[in-house]
Amino acid sequence: MAQVEEISNDIRRFVFHPRKTHRYQHINPVVRFLIPLVLMAGVLASGDPLTFYIFTGLNIAAAAALQVLILFWSRFWKIALTVSIFTLGVRAFFEYGDHVVFNVGPLAVTQEGLASANWYVAMLLAVCAPLVLLTSILSLQDLSHALELLGARRQVCYVVINSARLIPELATRGKAVRDAQRSRGIQVEGSRLVKLKAVLPTIAPLVLSALSSVEERAVAMEVRGASITEIKGTRLIPQDKISGFGYLGIFVAALLSVFIGIGGRLLW
């Protein structure tokens, strides 16, 4: 009996108090969710490119402090590079201006275009950085818990979580469909023309399988009581409540957001 009780205690300790291996796991999910978004709102309201770049750098520093720098950087640099190259090309070459810097064939790069490209690149990086940071420090379970504590209905949480899961699920299904079509003798790899011909045999089963899963998800929602609005559900794993330091952090972030937004418009 003593051994059974010891095993039961170990299981209870593991389920209700999971081990926290990263620093961000000691922070309440609501605090992790709100602070980057609140600060991002103030930074975007400032409209200052330098503030945008500083905020991007602070997000990188925050990722390092929260021990998710490798995960954060592996996602952020790809998005940042793609956004920067595309925005720089579009704004620099197609923004009208009187001060031409140099010409590339019929296209002219102007000082006004470079200034516009710099502003848009800085703004997009300031948007991408906190969002990528959120994906690095918030699991789907944490996101659902944060949304519920903020007053969102369970249906909304379900839609958000399944939308986040949709892309990796489609990627996995797409790979399975390509393997199945390849086993049937359909060529799905090769030149661009071959890949273009393989789009329809790949996309059609993928779309049909995605549509067939809608009913399964609806049944899953009913089984889990998503349509019940009178009774609030409880969680198997209880979540920590927001501490006083958490509320203080959100309050300070809101003050900083207001100060940065007003300062960007009026002070600098």
PDB file of N, CA and C in Angstrom, residues 165-266:
ATOM      1  N   ARG A 165      -3.107  24.884 -35.322  1.00  0.00           N
ATOM      2  CA  ARG A 165      -2.695  23.519 -35.673  1.00  0.00           C
ATOM      3  C   ARG A 165      -2.904  23.204 -37.141  1.00  0.00           C
ATOM      4  N   LEU A 166      -3.625  24.052 -37.855  1.00  0.00           N
ATOM      5  CA  LEU A 166      -4.030  23.729 -39.221  1.00  0.00           C
ATOM      6  C   LEU A 166      -2.837  23.605 -40.158  1.00  0.00           C
ATOM      7  N   ILE A 167      -1.889  24.549 -40.069  1.00  0.00           N
ATOM      8  CA  ILE A 167      -0.768  24.555 -41.015  1.00  0.00           C
ATOM      9  C   ILE A 167       0.096  23.311 -40.879  1.00  0.00           C
ATOM     10  N   PRO A 168       0.581  22.951 -39.677  1.00  0.00           N
ATOM     11  CA  PRO A 168       1.362  21.709 -39.601  1.00  0.00           C
ATOM     12  C   PRO A 168       0.572  20.469 -39.969  1.00  0.00           C
ATOM     13  N   GLU A 169      -0.740  20.454 -39.678  1.00  0.00           N
ATOM     14  CA  GLU A 169      -1.550  19.301 -40.060  1.00  0.00           C
ATOM     15  C   GLU A 169      -1.661  19.195 -41.575  1.00  0.00           C
ATOM     16  N   LEU A 170      -1.865  20.342 -42.243  1.00  0.00           N
ATOM     17  CA  LEU A 170      -1.940  20.318 -43.702  1.00  0.00           C
ATOM     18  C   LEU A 170      -0.615  19.906 -44.317  1.00  0.00           C
ATOM     19  N   ALA A 171       0.495  20.352 -43.714  1.00  0.00           N
ATOM     20  CA  ALA A 171       1.802  19.949 -44.224  1.00  0.00           C
ATOM     21  C   ALA A 171       1.996  18.443 -44.105  1.00  0.00           C
ATOM     22  N   THR A 172       1.576  17.878 -42.969  1.00  0.00           N
ATOM     23  CA  THR A 172       1.701  16.429 -42.781  1.00  0.00           C
ATOM     24  C   THR A 172       0.801  15.673 -43.747  1.00  0.00           C
ATOM     25  N   ARG A 173      -0.422  16.145 -43.902  1.00  0.00           N
ATOM     26  CA  ARG A 173      -1.335  15.497 -44.842  1.00  0.00           C
ATOM     27  C   ARG A 173      -0.843  15.626 -46.269  1.00  0.00           C
ATOM     28  N   GLY A 174      -0.291  16.798 -46.612  1.00  0.00           N
ATOM     29  CA  GLY A 174       0.232  16.986 -47.962  1.00  0.00           C
ATOM     30  C   GLY A 174       1.355  16.017 -48.277  1.00  0.00           C
ATOM     31  N   LYS A 175       2.232  15.790 -47.311  1.00  0.00           N
ATOM     32  CA  LYS A 175       3.316  14.824 -47.516  1.00  0.00           C
ATOM     33  C   LYS A 175       2.764  13.413 -47.696  1.00  0.00           C
ATOM     34  N   ALA A 176       1.747  13.069 -46.905  1.00  0.00           N
ATOM     35  CA  ALA A 176       1.135  11.745 -47.036  1.00  0.00           C
ATOM     36  C   ALA A 176       0.453  11.580 -48.391  1.00  0.00           C
ATOM     37  N   VAL A 177      -0.216  12.652 -48.855  1.00  0.00           N
ATOM     38  CA  VAL A 177      -0.882  12.590 -50.157  1.00  0.00           C
ATOM     39  C   VAL A 177       0.146  12.447 -51.279  1.00  0.00           C
ATOM     40  N   ARG A 178       1.254  13.190 -51.204  1.00  0.00           N
ATOM     41  CA  ARG A 178       2.287  13.075 -52.235  1.00  0.00           C
ATOM     42  C   ARG A 178       2.884  11.670 -52.259  1.00  0.00           C
ATOM     43  N   ASP A 179       3.124  11.105 -51.072  1.00  0.00           N
ATOM     44  CA  ASP A 179       3.657   9.737 -51.022  1.00  0.00           C
ATOM     45  C   ASP A 179       2.660   8.744 -51.611  1.00  0.00           C
ATOM     46  N   ALA A 180       1.368   8.950 -51.318  1.00  0.00           N
ATOM     47  CA  ALA A 180       0.351   8.047 -51.853  1.00  0.00           C
ATOM     48  C   ALA A 180       0.252   8.162 -53.375  1.00  0.00           C
ATOM     49  N   GLN A 181       0.299   9.389 -53.890  1.00  0.00           N
ATOM     50  CA  GLN A 181       0.232   9.579 -55.337  1.00  0.00           C
ATOM     51  C   GLN A 181       1.477   9.034 -56.022  1.00  0.00           C
ATOM     52  N   ARG A 182       2.630   9.158 -55.362  1.00  0.00           N
ATOM     53  CA  ARG A 182       3.868   8.615 -55.934  1.00  0.00           C
ATOM     54  C   ARG A 182       3.802   7.092 -55.995  1.00  0.00           C
ATOM     55  N   SER A 183       3.201   6.479 -54.973  1.00  0.00           N
ATOM     56  CA  SER A 183       3.075   5.016 -54.972  1.00  0.00           C
ATOM     57  C   SER A 183       2.118   4.540 -56.053  1.00  0.00           C
ATOM     58  N   ARG A 184       1.208   5.409 -56.512  1.00  0.00           N
ATOM     59  CA  ARG A 184       0.278   5.059 -57.590  1.00  0.00           C
ATOM     60  C   ARG A 184       0.865   5.316 -58.968  1.00  0.00           C
ATOM     61  N   GLY A 185       2.098   5.808 -59.009  1.00  0.00           N
ATOM     62  CA  GLY A 185       2.746   6.041 -60.296  1.00  0.00           C
ATOM     63  C   GLY A 185       2.629   7.455 -60.812  1.00  0.00           C
ATOM     64  N   ILE A 186       2.066   8.366 -60.021  1.00  0.00           N
ATOM     65  CA  ILE A 186       1.936   9.764 -60.436  1.00  0.00           C
ATOM     66  C   ILE A 186       3.224  10.499 -60.083  1.00  0.00           C
ATOM     67  N   GLN A 187       3.815  11.158 -61.058  1.00  0.00           N
ATOM     68  CA  GLN A 187       5.061  11.867 -60.827  1.00  0.00           C
ATOM     69  C   GLN A 187       4.767  13.207 -60.166  1.00  0.00           C
ATOM     70  N   VAL A 188       5.314  13.407 -58.974  1.00  0.00           N
ATOM     71  CA  VAL A 188       5.061  14.635 -58.222  1.00  0.00           C
ATOM     72  C   VAL A 188       6.327  15.441 -57.988  1.00  0.00           C
ATOM     73  N   GLU A 189       7.458  14.946 -58.428  1.00  0.00           N
ATOM     74  CA  GLU A 189       8.721  15.655 -58.259  1.00  0.00           C
ATOM     75  C   GLU A 189       9.444  15.700 -59.596  1.00  0.00           C
ATOM     76  N   GLY A 190      10.237  16.760 -59.759  1.00  0.00           N
ATOM     77  CA  GLY A 190      10.979  16.943 -60.993  1.00  0.00           C
ATOM     78  C   GLY A 190      11.056  18.402 -61.362  1.00  0.00           C
ATOM     79  N   SER A 191      10.823  18.705 -62.638  1.00  0.00           N
ATOM     80  CA  SER A 191      10.879  20.079 -63.112  1.00  0.00           C
ATOM     81  C   SER A 191       9.662  20.858 -62.634  1.00  0.00           C
ATOM     82  N   ARG A 192       9.695  22.160 -62.888  1.00  0.00           N
ATOM     83  CA  ARG A 192       8.558  22.996 -62.475  1.00  0.00           C
ATOM     84  C   ARG A 192       7.279  22.598 -63.184  1.00  0.00           C
ATOM     85  N   LEU A 193       7.389  22.202 -64.431  1.00  0.00           N
ATOM     86  CA  LEU A 193       6.204  21.781 -65.174  1.00  0.00           C
ATOM     87  C   LEU A 193       5.601  20.521 -64.559  1.00  0.00           C
ATOM     88  N   VAL A 194       6.465  19.591 -64.146  1.00  0.00           N
ATOM     89  CA  VAL A 194       5.984  18.362 -63.518  1.00  0.00           C
ATOM     90  C   VAL A 194       5.296  18.676 -62.195  1.00  0.00           C
ATOM     91  N   LYS A 195       5.902  19.569 -61.402  1.00  0.00           N
ATOM     92  CA  LYS A 195       5.289  19.951 -60.129  1.00  0.00           C
ATOM     93  C   LYS A 195       3.959  20.660 -60.344  1.00  0.00           C
ATOM     94  N   LEU A 196       3.877  21.472 -61.411  1.00  0.00           N
ATOM     95  CA  LEU A 196       2.628  22.165 -61.705  1.00  0.00           C
ATOM     96  C   LEU A 196       1.540  21.176 -62.086  1.00  0.00           C
ATOM     97  N   LYS A 197       1.892  20.148 -62.858  1.00  0.00           N
ATOM     98  CA  LYS A 197       0.913  19.132 -63.230  1.00  0.00           C
ATOM     99  C   LYS A 197       0.462  18.318 -62.015  1.00  0.00           C
ATOM    100  N   ALA A 198       1.336  18.212 -61.030  1.00  0.00           N
ATOM    101  CA  ALA A 198       1.015  17.405 -59.854  1.00  0.00           C
ATOM    102  C   ALA A 198       0.208  18.164 -58.811  1.00  0.00           C
ATOM    103  N   VAL A 199      -0.068  19.450 -59.065  1.00  0.00           N
ATOM    104  CA  VAL A 199      -0.802  20.250 -58.081  1.00  0.00           C
ATOM    105  C   VAL A 199      -2.205  19.712 -57.873  1.00  0.00           C
ATOM    106  N   LEU A 200      -2.931  19.482 -58.975  1.00  0.00           N
ATOM    107  CA  LEU A 200      -4.318  19.026 -58.854  1.00  0.00           C
ATOM    108  C   LEU A 200      -4.426  17.656 -58.194  1.00  0.00           C
ATOM    109  N   PRO A 201      -3.636  16.649 -58.595  1.00  0.00           N
ATOM    110  CA  PRO A 201      -3.720  15.360 -57.887  1.00  0.00           C
ATOM    111  C   PRO A 201      -3.328  15.435 -56.417  1.00  0.00           C
ATOM    112  N   THR A 202      -2.582  16.471 -56.046  1.00  0.00           N
ATOM    113  CA  THR A 202      -2.170  16.609 -54.647  1.00  0.00           C
ATOM    114  C   THR A 202      -3.164  17.437 -53.843  1.00  0.00           C
ATOM    115  N   ILE A 203      -3.615  18.532 -54.439  1.00  0.00           N
ATOM    116  CA  ILE A 203      -4.491  19.459 -53.723  1.00  0.00           C
ATOM    117  C   ILE A 203      -5.886  18.881 -53.510  1.00  0.00           C
ATOM    118  N   ALA A 204      -6.424  18.211 -54.531  1.00  0.00           N
ATOM    119  CA  ALA A 204      -7.802  17.713 -54.438  1.00  0.00           C
ATOM    120  C   ALA A 204      -7.992  16.760 -53.255  1.00  0.00           C
ATOM    121  N   PRO A 205      -7.186  15.717 -53.103  1.00  0.00           N
ATOM    122  CA  PRO A 205      -7.367  14.860 -51.911  1.00  0.00           C
ATOM    123  C   PRO A 205      -7.109  15.597 -50.606  1.00  0.00           C
ATOM    124  N   LEU A 206      -6.190  16.563 -50.639  1.00  0.00           N
ATOM    125  CA  LEU A 206      -5.889  17.319 -49.425  1.00  0.00           C
ATOM    126  C   LEU A 206      -7.090  18.138 -48.980  1.00  0.00           C
ATOM    127  N   VAL A 207      -7.743  18.795 -49.933  1.00  0.00           N
ATOM    128  CA  VAL A 207      -8.925  19.605 -49.611  1.00  0.00           C
ATOM    129  C   VAL A 207     -10.074  18.717 -49.138  1.00  0.00           C
ATOM    130  N   LEU A 208     -10.279  17.596 -49.816  1.00  0.00           N
ATOM    131  CA  LEU A 208     -11.368  16.695 -49.437  1.00  0.00           C
ATOM    132  C   LEU A 208     -11.154  16.113 -48.042  1.00  0.00           C
ATOM    133  N   SER A 209      -9.911  15.752 -47.731  1.00  0.00           N
ATOM    134  CA  SER A 209      -9.635  15.221 -46.394  1.00  0.00           C
ATOM    135  C   SER A 209      -9.813  16.295 -45.326  1.00  0.00           C
ATOM    136  N   ALA A 210      -9.459  17.552 -45.674  1.00  0.00           N
ATOM    137  CA  ALA A 210      -9.654  18.638 -44.721  1.00  0.00           C
ATOM    138  C   ALA A 210     -11.139  18.891 -44.472  1.00  0.00           C
ATOM    139  N   LEU A 211     -11.957  18.804 -45.527  1.00  0.00           N
ATOM    140  CA  LEU A 211     -13.397  19.001 -45.363  1.00  0.00           C
ATOM    141  C   LEU A 211     -14.020  17.865 -44.555  1.00  0.00           C
ATOM    142  N   SER A 212     -13.520  16.651 -44.761  1.00  0.00           N
ATOM    143  CA  SER A 212     -14.086  15.518 -44.024  1.00  0.00           C
ATOM    144  C   SER A 212     -13.768  15.591 -42.534  1.00  0.00           C
ATOM    145  N   SER A 213     -12.686  16.287 -42.195  1.00  0.00           N
ATOM    146  CA  SER A 213     -12.318  16.395 -40.777  1.00  0.00           C
ATOM    147  C   SER A 213     -13.160  17.428 -40.038  1.00  0.00           C
ATOM    148  N   VAL A 214     -13.906  18.260 -40.778  1.00  0.00           N
ATOM    149  CA  VAL A 214     -14.732  19.275 -40.128  1.00  0.00           C
ATOM    150  C   VAL A 214     -15.794  18.634 -39.251  1.00  0.00           C
ATOM    151  N   GLU A 215     -16.454  17.594 -39.776  1.00  0.00           N
ATOM    152  CA  GLU A 215     -17.489  16.921 -38.997  1.00  0.00           C
ATOM    153  C   GLU A 215     -16.881  16.257 -37.764  1.00  0.00           C
ATOM    154  N   GLU A 216     -15.680  15.679 -37.927  1.00  0.00           N
ATOM    155  CA  GLU A 216     -15.024  15.055 -36.783  1.00  0.00           C
ATOM    156  C   GLU A 216     -14.726  16.084 -35.697  1.00  0.00           C
ATOM    157  N   ARG A 217     -14.296  17.254 -36.103  1.00  0.00           N
ATOM    158  CA  ARG A 217     -14.006  18.302 -35.127  1.00  0.00           C
ATOM    159  C   ARG A 217     -15.280  18.785 -34.450  1.00  0.00           C
ATOM    160  N   ALA A 218     -16.363  18.874 -35.218  1.00  0.00           N
ATOM    161  CA  ALA A 218     -17.638  19.296 -34.632  1.00  0.00           C
ATOM    162  C   ALA A 218     -18.113  18.295 -33.584  1.00  0.00           C
ATOM    163  N   VAL A 219     -17.973  17.004 -33.895  1.00  0.00           N
ATOM    164  CA  VAL A 219     -18.351  15.973 -32.931  1.00  0.00           C
ATOM    165  C   VAL A 219     -17.469  16.053 -31.692  1.00  0.00           C
ATOM    166  N   ALA A 220     -16.176  16.305 -31.913  1.00  0.00           N
ATOM    167  CA  ALA A 220     -15.256  16.425 -30.776  1.00  0.00           C
ATOM    168  C   ALA A 220     -15.644  17.589 -29.880  1.00  0.00           C
ATOM    169  N   MET A 221     -16.078  18.697 -30.478  1.00  0.00           N
ATOM    170  CA  MET A 221     -16.514  19.842 -29.682  1.00  0.00           C
ATOM    171  C   MET A 221     -17.743  19.502 -28.851  1.00  0.00           C
ATOM    172  N   GLU A 222     -18.696  18.771 -29.455  1.00  0.00           N
ATOM    173  CA  GLU A 222     -19.896  18.407 -28.714  1.00  0.00           C
ATOM    174  C   GLU A 222     -19.572  17.462 -27.567  1.00  0.00           C
ATOM    175  N   VAL A 223     -18.662  16.516 -27.813  1.00  0.00           N
ATOM    176  CA  VAL A 223     -18.291  15.568 -26.769  1.00  0.00           C
ATOM    177  C   VAL A 223     -17.637  16.273 -25.596  1.00  0.00           C
ATOM    178  N   ARG A 224     -16.841  17.292 -25.906  1.00  0.00           N
ATOM    179  CA  ARG A 224     -16.144  18.038 -24.858  1.00  0.00           C
ATOM    180  C   ARG A 224     -17.009  19.118 -24.220  1.00  0.00           C
ATOM    181  N   GLY A 225     -18.275  19.199 -24.643  1.00  0.00           N
ATOM    182  CA  GLY A 225     -19.191  20.142 -24.012  1.00  0.00           C
ATOM    183  C   GLY A 225     -19.012  21.568 -24.452  1.00  0.00           C
ATOM    184  N   ALA A 226     -18.542  21.787 -25.683  1.00  0.00           N
ATOM    185  CA  ALA A 226     -18.300  23.152 -26.133  1.00  0.00           C
ATOM    186  C   ALA A 226     -19.594  23.933 -26.322  1.00  0.00           C
ATOM    187  N   SER A 227     -20.724  23.211 -26.519  1.00  0.00           N
ATOM    188  CA  SER A 227     -21.995  23.907 -26.738  1.00  0.00           C
ATOM    189  C   SER A 227     -22.688  24.270 -25.433  1.00  0.00           C
ATOM    190  N   ILE A 228     -22.152  23.819 -24.311  1.00  0.00           N
ATOM    191  CA  ILE A 228     -22.761  24.126 -23.013  1.00  0.00           C
ATOM    192  C   ILE A 228     -22.283  25.491 -22.559  1.00  0.00           C
ATOM    193  N   THR A 229     -23.216  26.401 -22.353  1.00  0.00           N
ATOM    194  CA  THR A 229     -22.855  27.767 -21.954  1.00  0.00           C
ATOM    195  C   THR A 229     -23.221  28.065 -20.510  1.00  0.00           C
ATOM    196  N   GLU A 230     -24.093  27.220 -19.900  1.00  0.00           N
ATOM    197  CA  GLU A 230     -24.534  27.517 -18.551  1.00  0.00           C
ATOM    198  C   GLU A 230     -23.489  27.122 -17.509  1.00  0.00           C
ATOM    199  N   ILE A 231     -22.726  26.050 -17.799  1.00  0.00           N
ATOM    200  CA  ILE A 231     -21.781  25.523 -16.825  1.00  0.00           C
ATOM    201  C   ILE A 231     -20.372  25.764 -17.326  1.00  0.00           C
ATOM    202  N   LYS A 232     -19.565  26.348 -16.489  1.00  0.00           N
ATOM    203  CA  LYS A 232     -18.174  26.566 -16.848  1.00  0.00           C
ATOM    204  C   LYS A 232     -17.386  25.290 -16.592  1.00  0.00           C
ATOM    205  N   GLY A 233     -16.564  24.925 -17.568  1.00  0.00           N
ATOM    206  CA  GLY A 233     -15.768  23.722 -17.441  1.00  0.00           C
ATOM    207  C   GLY A 233     -14.576  23.947 -16.525  1.00  0.00           C
ATOM    208  N   THR A 234     -14.058  22.853 -16.010  1.00  0.00           N
ATOM    209  CA  THR A 234     -12.861  22.909 -15.186  1.00  0.00           C
ATOM    210  C   THR A 234     -11.748  22.156 -15.881  1.00  0.00           C
ATOM    211  N   ARG A 235     -10.527  22.457 -15.495  1.00  0.00           N
ATOM    212  CA  ARG A 235      -9.362  21.863 -16.124  1.00  0.00           C
ATOM    213  C   ARG A 235      -8.826  20.717 -15.282  1.00  0.00           C
ATOM    214  N   LEU A 236      -8.273  19.704 -15.957  1.00  0.00           N
ATOM    215  CA  LEU A 236      -7.614  18.631 -15.235  1.00  0.00           C
ATOM    216  C   LEU A 236      -6.358  19.145 -14.547  1.00  0.00           C
ATOM    217  N   ILE A 237      -5.600  20.010 -15.269  1.00  0.00           N
ATOM    218  CA  ILE A 237      -4.371  20.566 -14.723  1.00  0.00           C
ATOM    219  C   ILE A 237      -4.647  22.001 -14.278  1.00  0.00           C
ATOM    220  N   PRO A 238      -4.730  22.271 -13.016  1.00  0.00           N
ATOM    221  CA  PRO A 238      -5.017  23.638 -12.561  1.00  0.00           C
ATOM    222  C   PRO A 238      -3.872  24.571 -12.905  1.00  0.00           C
ATOM    223  N   GLN A 239      -4.217  25.779 -13.306  1.00  0.00           N
ATOM    224  CA  GLN A 239      -3.220  26.769 -13.693  1.00  0.00           C
ATOM    225  C   GLN A 239      -3.009  27.759 -12.552  1.00  0.00           C
ATOM    226  N   ASP A 240      -1.780  28.263 -12.477  1.00  0.00           N
ATOM    227  CA  ASP A 240      -1.474  29.253 -11.464  1.00  0.00           C
ATOM    228  C   ASP A 240      -2.220  30.550 -11.748  1.00  0.00           C
ATOM    229  N   LYS A 241      -2.672  31.198 -10.692  1.00  0.00           N
ATOM    230  CA  LYS A 241      -3.317  32.493 -10.837  1.00  0.00           C
ATOM    231  C   LYS A 241      -2.261  33.569 -11.034  1.00  0.00           C
ATOM    232  N   ILE A 242      -2.714  34.695 -11.573  1.00  0.00           N
ATOM    233  CA  ILE A 242      -1.787  35.797 -11.816  1.00  0.00           C
ATOM    234  C   ILE A 242      -1.367  36.378 -10.474  1.00  0.00           C
ATOM    235  N   SER A 243      -0.075  36.464 -10.266  1.00  0.00           N
ATOM    236  CA  SER A 243       0.446  37.004  -9.013  1.00  0.00           C
ATOM    237  C   SER A 243       0.441  38.526  -9.041  1.00  0.00           C
ATOM    238  N   GLY A 244       0.795  39.101  -7.904  1.00  0.00           N
ATOM    239  CA  GLY A 244       0.891  40.554  -7.847  1.00  0.00           C
ATOM    240  C   GLY A 244       1.957  41.103  -8.779  1.00  0.00           C
ATOM    241  N   PHE A 245       3.062  40.368  -8.914  1.00  0.00           N
ATOM    242  CA  PHE A 245       4.109  40.795  -9.840  1.00  0.00           C
ATOM    243  C   PHE A 245       3.625  40.734 -11.287  1.00  0.00           C
ATOM    244  N   GLY A 246       2.743  39.768 -11.558  1.00  0.00           N
ATOM    245  CA  GLY A 246       2.190  39.686 -12.900  1.00  0.00           C
ATOM    246  C   GLY A 246       1.339  40.896 -13.238  1.00  0.00           C
ATOM    247  N   TYR A 247       0.449  41.262 -12.302  1.00  0.00           N
ATOM    248  CA  TYR A 247      -0.364  42.464 -12.526  1.00  0.00           C
ATOM    249  C   TYR A 247       0.512  43.709 -12.617  1.00  0.00           C
ATOM    250  N   LEU A 248       1.553  43.755 -11.811  1.00  0.00           N
ATOM    251  CA  LEU A 248       2.472  44.898 -11.862  1.00  0.00           C
ATOM    252  C   LEU A 248       3.174  44.961 -13.212  1.00  0.00           C
ATOM    253  N   GLY A 249       3.587  43.805 -13.740  1.00  0.00           N
ATOM    254  CA  GLY A 249       4.241  43.780 -15.043  1.00  0.00           C
ATOM    255  C   GLY A 249       3.321  44.258 -16.149  1.00  0.00           C
ATOM    256  N   ILE A 250       2.056  43.835 -16.110  1.00  0.00           N
ATOM    257  CA  ILE A 250       1.096  44.289 -17.126  1.00  0.00           C
ATOM    258  C   ILE A 250       0.852  45.786 -17.004  1.00  0.00           C
ATOM    259  N   PHE A 251       0.758  46.291 -15.762  1.00  0.00           N
ATOM    260  CA  PHE A 251       0.525  47.717 -15.549  1.00  0.00           C
ATOM    261  C   PHE A 251       1.715  48.546 -16.048  1.00  0.00           C
ATOM    262  N   VAL A 252       2.926  48.098 -15.729  1.00  0.00           N
ATOM    263  CA  VAL A 252       4.119  48.812 -16.186  1.00  0.00           C
ATOM    264  C   VAL A 252       4.216  48.777 -17.707  1.00  0.00           C
ATOM    265  N   ALA A 253       3.888  47.639 -18.314  1.00  0.00           N
ATOM    266  CA  ALA A 253       3.915  47.538 -19.777  1.00  0.00           C
ATOM    267  C   ALA A 253       2.909  48.495 -20.409  1.00  0.00           C
ATOM    268  N   ALA A 254       1.730  48.626 -19.784  1.00  0.00           N
ATOM    269  CA  ALA A 254       0.727  49.560 -20.306  1.00  0.00           C
ATOM    270  C   ALA A 254       1.215  51.000 -20.203  1.00  0.00           C
ATOM    271  N   LEU A 255       1.836  51.357 -19.067  1.00  0.00           N
ATOM    272  CA  LEU A 255       2.374  52.708 -18.925  1.00  0.00           C
ATOM    273  C   LEU A 255       3.469  52.978 -19.947  1.00  0.00           C
ATOM    274  N   LEU A 256       4.369  52.024 -20.128  1.00  0.00           N
ATOM    275  CA  LEU A 256       5.431  52.186 -21.118  1.00  0.00           C
ATOM    276  C   LEU A 256       4.861  52.303 -22.525  1.00  0.00           C
ATOM    277  N   SER A 257       3.816  51.532 -22.791  1.00  0.00           N
ATOM    278  CA  SER A 257       3.192  51.598 -24.107  1.00  0.00           C
ATOM    279  C   SER A 257       2.610  52.979 -24.381  1.00  0.00           C
ATOM    280  N   VAL A 258       1.914  53.529 -23.383  1.00  0.00           N
ATOM    281  CA  VAL A 258       1.347  54.871 -23.541  1.00  0.00           C
ATOM    282  C   VAL A 258       2.455  55.914 -23.689  1.00  0.00           C
ATOM    283  N   PHE A 259       3.503  55.797 -22.880  1.00  0.00           N
ATOM    284  CA  PHE A 259       4.618  56.754 -22.951  1.00  0.00           C
ATOM    285  C   PHE A 259       5.315  56.686 -24.310  1.00  0.00           C
ATOM    286  N   ILE A 260       5.559  55.480 -24.804  1.00  0.00           N
ATOM    287  CA  ILE A 260       6.232  55.343 -26.103  1.00  0.00           C
ATOM    288  C   ILE A 260       5.351  55.868 -27.225  1.00  0.00           C
ATOM    289  N   GLY A 261       4.054  55.557 -27.155  1.00  0.00           N
ATOM    290  CA  GLY A 261       3.149  56.034 -28.198  1.00  0.00           C
ATOM    291  C   GLY A 261       3.048  57.548 -28.233  1.00  0.00           C
ATOM    292  N   ILE A 262       2.906  58.177 -27.051  1.00  0.00           N
ATOM    293  CA  ILE A 262       2.820  59.641 -27.003  1.00  0.00           C
ATOM    294  C   ILE A 262       4.170  60.264 -27.330  1.00  0.00           C
ATOM    295  N   GLY A 263       5.255  59.660 -26.785  1.00  0.00           N
ATOM    296  CA  GLY A 263       6.576  60.226 -27.039  1.00  0.00           C
ATOM    297  C   GLY A 263       6.966  60.169 -28.486  1.00  0.00           C
ATOM    298  N   GLY A 264       6.583  59.088 -29.179  1.00  0.00           N
ATOM    299  CA  GLY A 264       6.909  58.991 -30.597  1.00  0.00           C
ATOM    300  C   GLY A 264       6.200  60.025 -31.434  1.00  0.00           C
ATOM    301  N   ARG A 265       5.050  60.486 -30.976  1.00  0.00           N
ATOM    302  CA  ARG A 265       4.288  61.480 -31.737  1.00  0.00           C
ATOM    303  C   ARG A 265       4.634  62.917 -31.341  1.00  0.00           C
ATOM    304  N   LEU A 266       4.987  63.127 -30.084  1.00  0.00           N
ATOM    305  CA  LEU A 266       5.128  64.491 -29.603  1.00  0.00           C
ATOM    306  C   LEU A 266       6.537  64.851 -29.152  1.00  0.00           C
TER     307      LEU A 266
END
